mmCIF file of C-alpha atoms in Angstrom:
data_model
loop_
_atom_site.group_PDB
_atom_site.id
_atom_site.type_symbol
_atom_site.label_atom_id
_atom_site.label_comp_id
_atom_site.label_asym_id
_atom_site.label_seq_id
_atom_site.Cartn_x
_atom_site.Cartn_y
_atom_site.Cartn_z
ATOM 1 C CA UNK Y 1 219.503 100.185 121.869
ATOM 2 C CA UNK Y 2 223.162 98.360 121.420
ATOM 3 C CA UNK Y 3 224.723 98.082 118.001
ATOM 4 C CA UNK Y 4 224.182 94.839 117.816
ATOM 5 C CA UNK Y 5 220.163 95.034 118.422
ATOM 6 C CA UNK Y 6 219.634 97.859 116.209
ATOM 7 C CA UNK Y 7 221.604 96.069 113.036
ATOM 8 C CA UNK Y 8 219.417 93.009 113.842
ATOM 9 C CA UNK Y 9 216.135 95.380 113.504
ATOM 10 C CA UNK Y 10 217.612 97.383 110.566
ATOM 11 C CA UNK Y 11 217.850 93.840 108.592
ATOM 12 C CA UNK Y 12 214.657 93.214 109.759
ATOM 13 C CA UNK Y 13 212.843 96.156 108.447
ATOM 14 C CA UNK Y 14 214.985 95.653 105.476
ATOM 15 C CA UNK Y 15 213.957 91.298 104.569
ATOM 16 C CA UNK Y 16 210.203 92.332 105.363
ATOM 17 C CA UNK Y 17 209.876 94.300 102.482
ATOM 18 C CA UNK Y 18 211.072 92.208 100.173
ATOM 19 C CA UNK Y 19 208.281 89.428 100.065
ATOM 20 C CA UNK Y 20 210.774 86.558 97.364
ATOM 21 C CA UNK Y 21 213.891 86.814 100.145
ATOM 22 C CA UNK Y 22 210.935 85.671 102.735
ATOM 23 C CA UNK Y 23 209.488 82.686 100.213
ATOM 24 C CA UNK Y 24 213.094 81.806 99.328
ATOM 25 C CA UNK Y 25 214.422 81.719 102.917
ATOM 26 C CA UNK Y 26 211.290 79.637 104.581
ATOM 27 C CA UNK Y 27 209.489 77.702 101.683
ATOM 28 C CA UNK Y 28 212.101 76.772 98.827
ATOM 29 C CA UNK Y 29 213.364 74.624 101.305
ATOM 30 C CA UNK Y 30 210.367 73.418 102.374
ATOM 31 C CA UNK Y 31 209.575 72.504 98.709
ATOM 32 C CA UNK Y 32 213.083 70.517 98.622
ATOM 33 C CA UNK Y 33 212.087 68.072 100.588
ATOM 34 C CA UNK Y 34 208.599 67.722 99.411
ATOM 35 C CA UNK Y 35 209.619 67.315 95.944
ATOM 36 C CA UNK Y 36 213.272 65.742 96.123
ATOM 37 C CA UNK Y 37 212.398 63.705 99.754
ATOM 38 C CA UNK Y 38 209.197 61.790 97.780
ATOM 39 C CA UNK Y 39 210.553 61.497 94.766
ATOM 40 C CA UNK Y 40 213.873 59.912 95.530
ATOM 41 C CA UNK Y 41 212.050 57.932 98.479
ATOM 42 C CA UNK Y 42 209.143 56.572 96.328
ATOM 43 C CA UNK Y 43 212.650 55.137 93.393
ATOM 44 C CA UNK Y 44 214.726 53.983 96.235
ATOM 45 C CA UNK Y 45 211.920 52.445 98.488
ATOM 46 C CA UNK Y 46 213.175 51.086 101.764
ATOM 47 C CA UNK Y 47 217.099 50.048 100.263
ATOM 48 C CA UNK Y 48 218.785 52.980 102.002
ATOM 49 C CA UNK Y 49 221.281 51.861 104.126
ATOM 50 C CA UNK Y 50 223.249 54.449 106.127
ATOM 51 C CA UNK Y 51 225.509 53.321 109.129
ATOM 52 C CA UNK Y 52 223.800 50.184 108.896
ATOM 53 C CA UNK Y 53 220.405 51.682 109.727
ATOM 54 C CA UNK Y 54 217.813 51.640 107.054
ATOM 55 C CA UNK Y 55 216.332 55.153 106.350
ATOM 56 C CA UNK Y 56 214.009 56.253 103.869
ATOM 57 C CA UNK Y 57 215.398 59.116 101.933
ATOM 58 C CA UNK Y 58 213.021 61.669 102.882
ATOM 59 C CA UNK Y 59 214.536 61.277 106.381
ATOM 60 C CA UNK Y 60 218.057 60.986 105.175
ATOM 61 C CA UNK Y 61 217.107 64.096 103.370
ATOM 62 C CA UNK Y 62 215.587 66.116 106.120
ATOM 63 C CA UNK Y 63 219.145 67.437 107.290
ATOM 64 C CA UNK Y 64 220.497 67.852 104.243
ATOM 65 C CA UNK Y 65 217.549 70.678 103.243
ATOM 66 C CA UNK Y 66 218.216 72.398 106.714
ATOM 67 C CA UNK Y 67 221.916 72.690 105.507
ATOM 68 C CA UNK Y 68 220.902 74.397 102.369
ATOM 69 C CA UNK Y 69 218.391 76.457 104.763
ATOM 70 C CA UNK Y 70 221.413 77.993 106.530
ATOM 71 C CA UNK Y 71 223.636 78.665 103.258
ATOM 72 C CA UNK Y 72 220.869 79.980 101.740
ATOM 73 C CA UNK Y 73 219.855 82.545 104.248
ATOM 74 C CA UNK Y 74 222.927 83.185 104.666
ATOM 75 C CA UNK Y 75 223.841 84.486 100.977
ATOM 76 C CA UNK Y 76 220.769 86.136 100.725
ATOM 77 C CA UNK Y 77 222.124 88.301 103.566
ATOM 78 C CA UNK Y 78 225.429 88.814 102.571
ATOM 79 C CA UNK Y 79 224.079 89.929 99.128
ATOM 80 C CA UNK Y 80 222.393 92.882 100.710
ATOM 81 C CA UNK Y 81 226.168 94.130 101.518
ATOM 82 C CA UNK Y 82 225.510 95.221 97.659
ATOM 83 C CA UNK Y 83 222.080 97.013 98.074
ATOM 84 C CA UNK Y 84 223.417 98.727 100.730
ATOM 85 C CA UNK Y 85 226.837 99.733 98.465
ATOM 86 C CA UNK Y 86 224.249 100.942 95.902
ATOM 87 C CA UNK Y 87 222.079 103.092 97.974
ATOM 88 C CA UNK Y 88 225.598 104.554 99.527
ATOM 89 C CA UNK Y 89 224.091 103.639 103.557
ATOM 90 C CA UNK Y 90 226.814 100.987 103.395
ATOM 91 C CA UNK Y 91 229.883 103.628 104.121
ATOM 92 C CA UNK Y 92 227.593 105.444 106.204
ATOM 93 C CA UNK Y 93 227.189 102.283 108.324
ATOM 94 C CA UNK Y 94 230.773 102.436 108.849
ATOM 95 C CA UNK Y 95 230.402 105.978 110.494
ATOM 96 C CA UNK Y 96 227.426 104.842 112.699
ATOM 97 C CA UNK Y 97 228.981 104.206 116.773
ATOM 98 C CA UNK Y 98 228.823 100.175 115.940
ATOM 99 C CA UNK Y 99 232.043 98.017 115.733
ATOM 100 C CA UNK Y 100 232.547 96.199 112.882
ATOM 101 C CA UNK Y 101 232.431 93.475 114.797
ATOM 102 C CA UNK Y 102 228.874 94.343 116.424
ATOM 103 C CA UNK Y 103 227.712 95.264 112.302
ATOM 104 C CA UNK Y 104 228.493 91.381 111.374
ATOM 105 C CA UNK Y 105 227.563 89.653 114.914
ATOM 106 C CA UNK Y 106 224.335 91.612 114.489
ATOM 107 C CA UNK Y 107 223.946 90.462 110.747
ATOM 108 C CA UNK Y 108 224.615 86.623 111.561
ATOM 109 C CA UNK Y 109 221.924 87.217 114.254
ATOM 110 C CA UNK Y 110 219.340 87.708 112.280
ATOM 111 C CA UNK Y 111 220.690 85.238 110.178
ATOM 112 C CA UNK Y 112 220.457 82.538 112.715
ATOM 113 C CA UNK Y 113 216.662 83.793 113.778
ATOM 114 C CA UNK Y 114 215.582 83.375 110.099
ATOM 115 C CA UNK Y 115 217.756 79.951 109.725
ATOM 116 C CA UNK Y 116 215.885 78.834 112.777
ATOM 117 C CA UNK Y 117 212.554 79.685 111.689
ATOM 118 C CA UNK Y 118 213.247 77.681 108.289
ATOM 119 C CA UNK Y 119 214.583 74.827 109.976
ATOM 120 C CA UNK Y 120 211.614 74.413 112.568
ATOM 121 C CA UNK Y 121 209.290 74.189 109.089
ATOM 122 C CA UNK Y 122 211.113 71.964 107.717
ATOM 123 C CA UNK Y 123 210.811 69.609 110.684
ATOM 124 C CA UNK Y 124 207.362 69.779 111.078
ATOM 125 C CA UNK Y 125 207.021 69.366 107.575
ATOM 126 C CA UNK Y 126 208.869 66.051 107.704
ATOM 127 C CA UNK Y 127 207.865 64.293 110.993
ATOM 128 C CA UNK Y 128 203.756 65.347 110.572
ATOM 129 C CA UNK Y 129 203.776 64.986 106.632
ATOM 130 C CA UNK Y 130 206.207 62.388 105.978
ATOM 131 C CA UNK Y 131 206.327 60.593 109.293
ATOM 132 C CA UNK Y 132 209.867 61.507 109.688
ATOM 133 C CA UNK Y 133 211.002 59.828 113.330
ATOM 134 C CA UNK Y 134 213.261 62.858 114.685
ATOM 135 C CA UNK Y 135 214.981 62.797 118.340
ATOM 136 C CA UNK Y 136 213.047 65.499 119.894
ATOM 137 C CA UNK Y 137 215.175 65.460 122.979
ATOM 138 C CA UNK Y 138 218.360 66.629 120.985
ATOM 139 C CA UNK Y 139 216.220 69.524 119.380
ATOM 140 C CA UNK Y 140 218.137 72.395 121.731
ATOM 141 C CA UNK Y 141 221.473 70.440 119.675
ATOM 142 C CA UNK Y 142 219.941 70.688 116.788
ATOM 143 C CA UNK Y 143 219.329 74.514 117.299
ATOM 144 C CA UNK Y 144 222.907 75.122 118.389
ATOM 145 C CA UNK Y 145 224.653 73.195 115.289
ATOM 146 C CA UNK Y 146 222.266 75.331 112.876
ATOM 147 C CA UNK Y 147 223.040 78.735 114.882
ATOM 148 C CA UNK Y 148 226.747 78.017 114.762
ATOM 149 C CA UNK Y 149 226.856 76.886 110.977
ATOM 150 C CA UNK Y 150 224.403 79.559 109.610
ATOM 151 C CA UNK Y 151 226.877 82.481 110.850
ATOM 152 C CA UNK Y 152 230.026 80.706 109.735
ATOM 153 C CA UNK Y 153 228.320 80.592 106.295
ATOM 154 C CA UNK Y 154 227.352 84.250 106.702
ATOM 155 C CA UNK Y 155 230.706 85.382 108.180
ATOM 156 C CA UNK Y 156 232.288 83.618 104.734
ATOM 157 C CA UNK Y 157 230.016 85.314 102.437
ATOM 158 C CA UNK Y 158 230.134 88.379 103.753
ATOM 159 C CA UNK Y 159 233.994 88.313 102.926
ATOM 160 C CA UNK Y 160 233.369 87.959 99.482
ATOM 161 C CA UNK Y 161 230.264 90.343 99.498
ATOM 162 C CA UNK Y 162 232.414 93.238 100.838
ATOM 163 C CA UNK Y 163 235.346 92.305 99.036
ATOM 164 C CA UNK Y 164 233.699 92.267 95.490
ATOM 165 C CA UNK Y 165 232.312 95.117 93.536
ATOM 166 C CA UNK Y 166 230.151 93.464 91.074
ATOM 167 C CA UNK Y 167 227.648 91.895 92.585
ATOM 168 C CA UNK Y 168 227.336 89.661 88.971
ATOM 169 C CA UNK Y 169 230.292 88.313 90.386
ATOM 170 C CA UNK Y 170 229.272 87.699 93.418
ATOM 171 C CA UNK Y 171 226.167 85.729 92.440
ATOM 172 C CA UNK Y 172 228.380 83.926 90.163
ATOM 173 C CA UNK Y 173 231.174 83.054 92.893
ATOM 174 C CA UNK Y 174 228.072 82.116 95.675
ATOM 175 C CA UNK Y 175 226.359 80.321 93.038
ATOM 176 C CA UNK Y 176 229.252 77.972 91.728
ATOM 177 C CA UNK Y 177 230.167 77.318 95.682
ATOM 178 C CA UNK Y 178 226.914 76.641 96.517
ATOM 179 C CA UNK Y 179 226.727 73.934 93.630
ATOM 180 C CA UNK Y 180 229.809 72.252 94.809
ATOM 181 C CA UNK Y 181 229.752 72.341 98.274
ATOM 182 C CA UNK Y 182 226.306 70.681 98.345
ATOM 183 C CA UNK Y 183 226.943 68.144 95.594
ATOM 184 C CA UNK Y 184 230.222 67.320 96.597
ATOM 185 C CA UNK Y 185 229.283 66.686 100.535
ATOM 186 C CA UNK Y 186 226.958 64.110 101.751
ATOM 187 C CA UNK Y 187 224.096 65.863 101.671
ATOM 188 C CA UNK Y 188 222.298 63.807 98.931
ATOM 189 C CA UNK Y 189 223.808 60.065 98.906
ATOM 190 C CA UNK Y 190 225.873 58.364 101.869
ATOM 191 C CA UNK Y 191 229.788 58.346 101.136
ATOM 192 C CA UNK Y 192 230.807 54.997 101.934
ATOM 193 C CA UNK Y 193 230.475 53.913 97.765
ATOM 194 C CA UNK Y 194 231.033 56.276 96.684
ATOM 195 C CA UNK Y 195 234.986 56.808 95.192
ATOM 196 C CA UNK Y 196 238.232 57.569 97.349
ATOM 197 C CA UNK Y 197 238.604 60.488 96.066
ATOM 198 C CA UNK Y 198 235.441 62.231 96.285
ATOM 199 C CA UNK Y 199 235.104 61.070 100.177
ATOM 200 C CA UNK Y 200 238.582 62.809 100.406
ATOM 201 C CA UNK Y 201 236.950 65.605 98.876
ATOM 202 C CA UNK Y 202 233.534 65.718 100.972
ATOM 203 C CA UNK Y 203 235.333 65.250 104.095
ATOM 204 C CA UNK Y 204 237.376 68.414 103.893
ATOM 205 C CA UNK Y 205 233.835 69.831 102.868
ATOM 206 C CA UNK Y 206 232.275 72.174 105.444
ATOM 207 C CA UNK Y 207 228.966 71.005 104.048
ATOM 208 C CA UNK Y 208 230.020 67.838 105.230
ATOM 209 C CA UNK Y 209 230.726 68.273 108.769
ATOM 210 C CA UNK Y 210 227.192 70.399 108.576
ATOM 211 C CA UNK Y 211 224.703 67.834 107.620
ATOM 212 C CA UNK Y 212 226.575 65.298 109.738
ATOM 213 C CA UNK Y 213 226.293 67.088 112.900
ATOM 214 C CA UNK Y 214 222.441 67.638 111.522
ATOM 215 C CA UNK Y 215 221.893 63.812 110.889
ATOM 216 C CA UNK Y 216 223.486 62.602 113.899
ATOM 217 C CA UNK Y 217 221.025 65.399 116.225
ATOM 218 C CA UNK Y 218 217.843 64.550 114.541
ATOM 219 C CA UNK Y 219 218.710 60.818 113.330
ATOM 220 C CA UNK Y 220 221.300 59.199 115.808
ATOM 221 C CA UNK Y 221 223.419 58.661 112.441
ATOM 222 C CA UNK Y 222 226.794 58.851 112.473
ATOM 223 C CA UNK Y 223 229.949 58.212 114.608
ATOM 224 C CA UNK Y 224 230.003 60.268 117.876
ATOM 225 C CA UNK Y 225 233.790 60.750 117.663
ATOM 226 C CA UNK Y 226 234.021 61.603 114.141
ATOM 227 C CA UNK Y 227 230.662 64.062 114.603
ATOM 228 C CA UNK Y 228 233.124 65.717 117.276
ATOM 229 C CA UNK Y 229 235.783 66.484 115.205
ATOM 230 C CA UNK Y 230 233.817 68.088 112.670
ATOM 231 C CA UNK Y 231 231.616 70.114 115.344
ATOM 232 C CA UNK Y 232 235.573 71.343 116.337
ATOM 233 C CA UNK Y 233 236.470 72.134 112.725
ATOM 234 C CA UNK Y 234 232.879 73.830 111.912
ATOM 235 C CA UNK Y 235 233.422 76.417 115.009
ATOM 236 C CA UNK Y 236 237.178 77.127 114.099
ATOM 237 C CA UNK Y 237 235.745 77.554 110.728
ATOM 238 C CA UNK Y 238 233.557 80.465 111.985
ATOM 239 C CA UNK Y 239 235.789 82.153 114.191
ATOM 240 C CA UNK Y 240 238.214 82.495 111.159
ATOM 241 C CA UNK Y 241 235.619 83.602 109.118
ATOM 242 C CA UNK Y 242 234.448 86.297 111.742
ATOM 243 C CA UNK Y 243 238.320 87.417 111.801
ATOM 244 C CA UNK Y 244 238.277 87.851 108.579
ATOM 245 C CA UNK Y 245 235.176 89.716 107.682
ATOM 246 C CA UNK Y 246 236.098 92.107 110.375
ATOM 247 C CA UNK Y 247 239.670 92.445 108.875
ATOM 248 C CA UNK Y 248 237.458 93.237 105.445
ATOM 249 C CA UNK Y 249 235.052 95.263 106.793
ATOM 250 C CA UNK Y 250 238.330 97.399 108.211
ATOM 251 C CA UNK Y 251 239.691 97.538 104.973
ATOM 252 C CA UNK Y 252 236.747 98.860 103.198
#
Protein backbone atom coordinates (compact mmCIF):
# COMPACT_ATOMS: atom_id res chain seq x y z
CA UNK A 1 0.00 0.00 0.00
CA UNK A 2 1.75 3.64 -0.80
CA UNK A 3 1.98 6.25 1.90
CA UNK A 4 -0.31 8.16 0.51
CA UNK A 5 -3.23 5.32 0.40
CA UNK A 6 -2.60 4.08 3.75
CA UNK A 7 -2.83 7.84 5.47
CA UNK A 8 -6.08 8.19 3.44
CA UNK A 9 -7.42 4.77 5.16
CA UNK A 10 -5.85 5.61 8.58
CA UNK A 11 -8.14 8.96 8.53
CA UNK A 12 -10.72 6.93 7.47
CA UNK A 13 -10.82 4.44 10.20
CA UNK A 14 -10.14 7.36 12.35
CA UNK A 15 -13.63 10.02 11.08
CA UNK A 16 -15.81 6.70 11.21
CA UNK A 17 -15.67 6.45 14.70
CA UNK A 18 -16.47 9.56 15.58
CA UNK A 19 -20.27 9.76 14.53
CA UNK A 20 -20.58 14.35 15.26
CA UNK A 21 -17.29 14.88 12.72
CA UNK A 22 -19.63 12.72 10.15
CA UNK A 23 -23.07 14.91 10.99
CA UNK A 24 -20.94 18.07 11.03
CA UNK A 25 -19.06 17.39 7.77
CA UNK A 26 -22.30 16.14 5.56
CA UNK A 27 -25.52 17.58 7.27
CA UNK A 28 -24.68 21.03 9.07
CA UNK A 29 -24.29 22.15 5.77
CA UNK A 30 -27.07 20.67 4.49
CA UNK A 31 -29.11 22.38 7.28
CA UNK A 32 -27.48 25.87 6.10
CA UNK A 33 -29.16 26.04 3.27
CA UNK A 34 -32.40 24.66 4.40
CA UNK A 35 -32.67 27.05 7.13
CA UNK A 36 -30.63 30.24 5.90
CA UNK A 37 -31.58 29.49 1.83
CA UNK A 38 -35.67 29.67 2.86
CA UNK A 39 -35.50 32.00 5.22
CA UNK A 40 -33.59 34.74 3.51
CA UNK A 41 -35.42 33.67 0.12
CA UNK A 42 -39.01 33.73 1.55
CA UNK A 43 -37.77 38.09 3.11
CA UNK A 44 -36.08 38.89 -0.09
CA UNK A 45 -38.61 37.23 -2.57
CA UNK A 46 -37.58 37.48 -6.18
CA UNK A 47 -35.43 41.21 -5.71
CA UNK A 48 -32.03 39.53 -5.91
CA UNK A 49 -30.17 40.88 -8.50
CA UNK A 50 -26.66 39.49 -9.13
CA UNK A 51 -24.78 40.31 -12.47
CA UNK A 52 -27.95 41.46 -13.67
CA UNK A 53 -29.58 38.04 -13.38
CA UNK A 54 -32.31 37.64 -10.87
CA UNK A 55 -31.67 34.71 -8.41
CA UNK A 56 -33.49 33.64 -5.53
CA UNK A 57 -31.26 33.42 -2.56
CA UNK A 58 -31.47 29.87 -1.94
CA UNK A 59 -29.63 29.54 -5.29
CA UNK A 60 -27.31 32.40 -4.67
CA UNK A 61 -26.76 30.53 -1.50
CA UNK A 62 -26.14 27.07 -2.77
CA UNK A 63 -22.30 27.86 -3.42
CA UNK A 64 -21.75 29.72 -0.68
CA UNK A 65 -22.73 26.48 1.81
CA UNK A 66 -20.38 24.24 -0.41
CA UNK A 67 -17.60 26.83 0.48
CA UNK A 68 -18.21 26.43 4.12
CA UNK A 69 -18.44 22.50 3.26
CA UNK A 70 -14.76 22.55 2.24
CA UNK A 71 -13.43 24.88 5.23
CA UNK A 72 -15.24 22.98 7.42
CA UNK A 73 -13.98 19.57 6.58
CA UNK A 74 -11.10 20.83 6.29
CA UNK A 75 -10.55 22.12 10.05
CA UNK A 76 -12.10 19.27 11.33
CA UNK A 77 -9.12 17.42 9.82
CA UNK A 78 -6.47 19.52 10.67
CA UNK A 79 -7.75 19.45 14.31
CA UNK A 80 -7.03 15.78 14.53
CA UNK A 81 -3.15 16.90 14.13
CA UNK A 82 -4.00 17.44 18.07
CA UNK A 83 -5.60 13.98 18.87
CA UNK A 84 -2.92 12.51 17.30
CA UNK A 85 -0.22 14.91 19.48
CA UNK A 86 -2.21 13.64 22.51
CA UNK A 87 -2.20 9.99 21.94
CA UNK A 88 1.78 10.49 21.03
CA UNK A 89 1.07 8.43 17.21
CA UNK A 90 1.68 11.92 15.82
CA UNK A 91 5.77 11.72 16.24
CA UNK A 92 5.50 8.22 15.51
CA UNK A 93 3.92 9.15 12.16
CA UNK A 94 6.96 11.01 11.49
CA UNK A 95 9.07 7.72 11.83
CA UNK A 96 6.62 5.70 9.60
CA UNK A 97 8.49 5.31 5.63
CA UNK A 98 5.89 8.25 4.38
CA UNK A 99 7.17 11.74 3.24
CA UNK A 100 5.84 14.49 4.78
CA UNK A 101 4.69 15.39 1.79
CA UNK A 102 2.77 11.95 1.09
CA UNK A 103 1.36 12.41 5.21
CA UNK A 104 -0.44 15.87 4.05
CA UNK A 105 -1.28 14.92 0.20
CA UNK A 106 -2.83 11.84 1.80
CA UNK A 107 -4.70 13.98 4.51
CA UNK A 108 -6.13 16.59 1.86
CA UNK A 109 -7.26 13.39 0.04
CA UNK A 110 -9.51 12.34 2.20
CA UNK A 111 -10.35 15.72 2.70
CA UNK A 112 -11.43 16.27 -0.81
CA UNK A 113 -13.46 12.67 -0.81
CA UNK A 114 -15.45 13.88 2.26
CA UNK A 115 -15.76 17.64 0.73
CA UNK A 116 -17.11 15.92 -2.32
CA UNK A 117 -19.53 13.80 -0.68
CA UNK A 118 -20.94 17.02 1.22
CA UNK A 119 -21.08 19.00 -1.75
CA UNK A 120 -23.02 16.35 -3.96
CA UNK A 121 -25.84 16.59 -0.87
CA UNK A 122 -25.99 19.77 -0.92
CA UNK A 123 -26.82 19.87 -4.62
CA UNK A 124 -29.35 17.48 -4.60
CA UNK A 125 -30.71 19.07 -1.74
CA UNK A 126 -31.09 22.34 -3.63
CA UNK A 127 -32.06 21.47 -7.27
CA UNK A 128 -34.82 18.45 -6.05
CA UNK A 129 -35.97 20.41 -2.81
CA UNK A 130 -35.68 23.90 -3.72
CA UNK A 131 -35.78 23.73 -7.49
CA UNK A 132 -32.37 25.11 -7.66
CA UNK A 133 -31.53 25.34 -11.74
CA UNK A 134 -27.71 24.11 -11.61
CA UNK A 135 -25.49 23.62 -14.95
CA UNK A 136 -25.11 19.97 -14.81
CA UNK A 137 -22.70 19.96 -17.68
CA UNK A 138 -20.01 21.98 -15.63
CA UNK A 139 -20.47 19.45 -12.64
CA UNK A 140 -16.76 17.69 -13.43
CA UNK A 141 -15.73 21.91 -12.87
CA UNK A 142 -17.51 22.07 -10.12
CA UNK A 143 -15.72 18.93 -8.64
CA UNK A 144 -12.28 20.23 -9.57
CA UNK A 145 -12.75 23.92 -7.97
CA UNK A 146 -14.02 22.09 -4.64
CA UNK A 147 -11.00 19.43 -4.77
CA UNK A 148 -8.51 22.22 -5.31
CA UNK A 149 -9.99 24.68 -2.60
CA UNK A 150 -10.76 22.00 0.10
CA UNK A 151 -6.86 21.03 0.26
CA UNK A 152 -5.65 24.61 0.10
CA UNK A 153 -7.90 25.13 3.17
CA UNK A 154 -6.50 21.94 4.69
CA UNK A 155 -2.86 22.59 3.69
CA UNK A 156 -3.45 26.22 5.69
CA UNK A 157 -4.85 24.70 8.69
CA UNK A 158 -2.71 22.17 9.05
CA UNK A 159 0.10 24.92 9.42
CA UNK A 160 -1.44 26.27 12.29
CA UNK A 161 -2.54 22.78 13.69
CA UNK A 162 1.11 21.59 13.78
CA UNK A 163 2.46 24.78 14.65
CA UNK A 164 0.26 25.33 17.84
CA UNK A 165 0.30 23.44 21.04
CA UNK A 166 -2.95 24.29 22.54
CA UNK A 167 -5.43 23.15 20.66
CA UNK A 168 -7.82 26.01 22.72
CA UNK A 169 -5.90 28.10 20.60
CA UNK A 170 -6.31 26.57 17.75
CA UNK A 171 -10.11 26.41 17.88
CA UNK A 172 -9.94 29.94 18.79
CA UNK A 173 -7.55 31.04 15.77
CA UNK A 174 -9.85 28.57 13.14
CA UNK A 175 -12.86 29.86 14.69
CA UNK A 176 -12.22 33.75 14.44
CA UNK A 177 -10.89 33.03 10.61
CA UNK A 178 -13.64 31.14 9.82
CA UNK A 179 -16.02 34.07 11.01
CA UNK A 180 -14.24 36.56 8.91
CA UNK A 181 -13.39 34.96 5.95
CA UNK A 182 -17.02 33.94 5.35
CA UNK A 183 -18.62 37.20 6.44
CA UNK A 184 -16.25 39.31 4.90
CA UNK A 185 -16.39 37.46 1.25
CA UNK A 186 -19.37 37.22 -0.88
CA UNK A 187 -20.66 34.35 0.28
CA UNK A 188 -23.91 35.81 1.79
CA UNK A 189 -24.83 39.23 -0.15
CA UNK A 190 -23.43 40.33 -3.72
CA UNK A 191 -20.54 43.04 -3.41
CA UNK A 192 -21.42 45.54 -5.83
CA UNK A 193 -23.32 47.87 -2.72
CA UNK A 194 -21.81 47.11 -0.67
CA UNK A 195 -18.76 49.81 0.57
CA UNK A 196 -15.24 50.34 -1.19
CA UNK A 197 -13.62 49.19 1.33
CA UNK A 198 -15.08 46.01 2.25
CA UNK A 199 -15.04 44.89 -1.67
CA UNK A 200 -11.26 45.75 -1.29
CA UNK A 201 -11.35 43.56 1.54
CA UNK A 202 -13.47 40.50 0.05
CA UNK A 203 -11.55 40.55 -3.03
CA UNK A 204 -8.20 39.78 -1.47
CA UNK A 205 -10.45 37.13 0.40
CA UNK A 206 -9.73 33.50 -0.55
CA UNK A 207 -13.34 32.87 0.35
CA UNK A 208 -14.00 35.10 -2.31
CA UNK A 209 -12.33 33.71 -5.23
CA UNK A 210 -13.97 30.23 -3.73
CA UNK A 211 -17.61 30.83 -3.96
CA UNK A 212 -17.04 32.74 -7.19
CA UNK A 213 -15.48 30.01 -9.03
CA UNK A 214 -18.55 27.90 -7.26
CA UNK A 215 -21.29 30.38 -8.54
CA UNK A 216 -19.98 30.85 -11.88
CA UNK A 217 -19.77 26.48 -12.32
CA UNK A 218 -23.18 25.84 -11.02
CA UNK A 219 -24.89 29.37 -11.88
CA UNK A 220 -23.15 30.95 -15.03
CA UNK A 221 -22.61 34.06 -12.54
CA UNK A 222 -19.83 35.97 -12.75
CA UNK A 223 -17.18 37.40 -15.17
CA UNK A 224 -15.17 34.65 -17.00
CA UNK A 225 -11.97 36.72 -16.88
CA UNK A 226 -12.17 37.82 -13.43
CA UNK A 227 -13.32 33.94 -12.35
CA UNK A 228 -9.79 33.19 -14.05
CA UNK A 229 -7.77 35.19 -12.10
CA UNK A 230 -9.04 34.03 -8.95
CA UNK A 231 -8.98 30.18 -10.10
CA UNK A 232 -4.92 31.35 -10.67
CA UNK A 233 -4.65 32.93 -7.22
CA UNK A 234 -6.73 29.97 -5.40
CA UNK A 235 -4.09 27.24 -6.85
CA UNK A 236 -0.95 29.45 -6.02
CA UNK A 237 -2.66 29.75 -2.77
CA UNK A 238 -2.44 25.94 -2.25
CA UNK A 239 0.81 25.23 -3.52
CA UNK A 240 2.17 27.79 -0.92
CA UNK A 241 0.25 26.36 1.61
CA UNK A 242 1.48 22.72 0.75
CA UNK A 243 5.19 24.30 0.94
CA UNK A 244 4.60 25.39 3.95
CA UNK A 245 2.99 22.65 5.89
CA UNK A 246 5.72 20.45 4.66
CA UNK A 247 8.36 23.05 5.84
CA UNK A 248 6.22 22.67 9.38
CA UNK A 249 5.80 19.27 9.40
CA UNK A 250 9.93 19.23 8.95
CA UNK A 251 10.29 21.37 11.72
CA UNK A 252 8.27 19.47 14.15
Amino acid sequence: MSGIAAVIYRDWRQRITNVAFVFWDLLVPVAYLMLFGTGFDRALAKSFIVDGRELEYTAYLLPGVIAMTAFSVAMNTAWGFFMDKDSGIFWELLTYPITRRQLLIGKGCFNVSVSLIGALLTILLGVYAMDIQVRWELLPLTALVIMTTTAGWFFLLSILAIRLQRMDSFNTVTSAAYIFLMFLSSLFYPLADLPAWFQWTARINPMTWQVDMLRYSLLGTGAPAVVALESIAFVVFTIIGLGFAVRALNNA
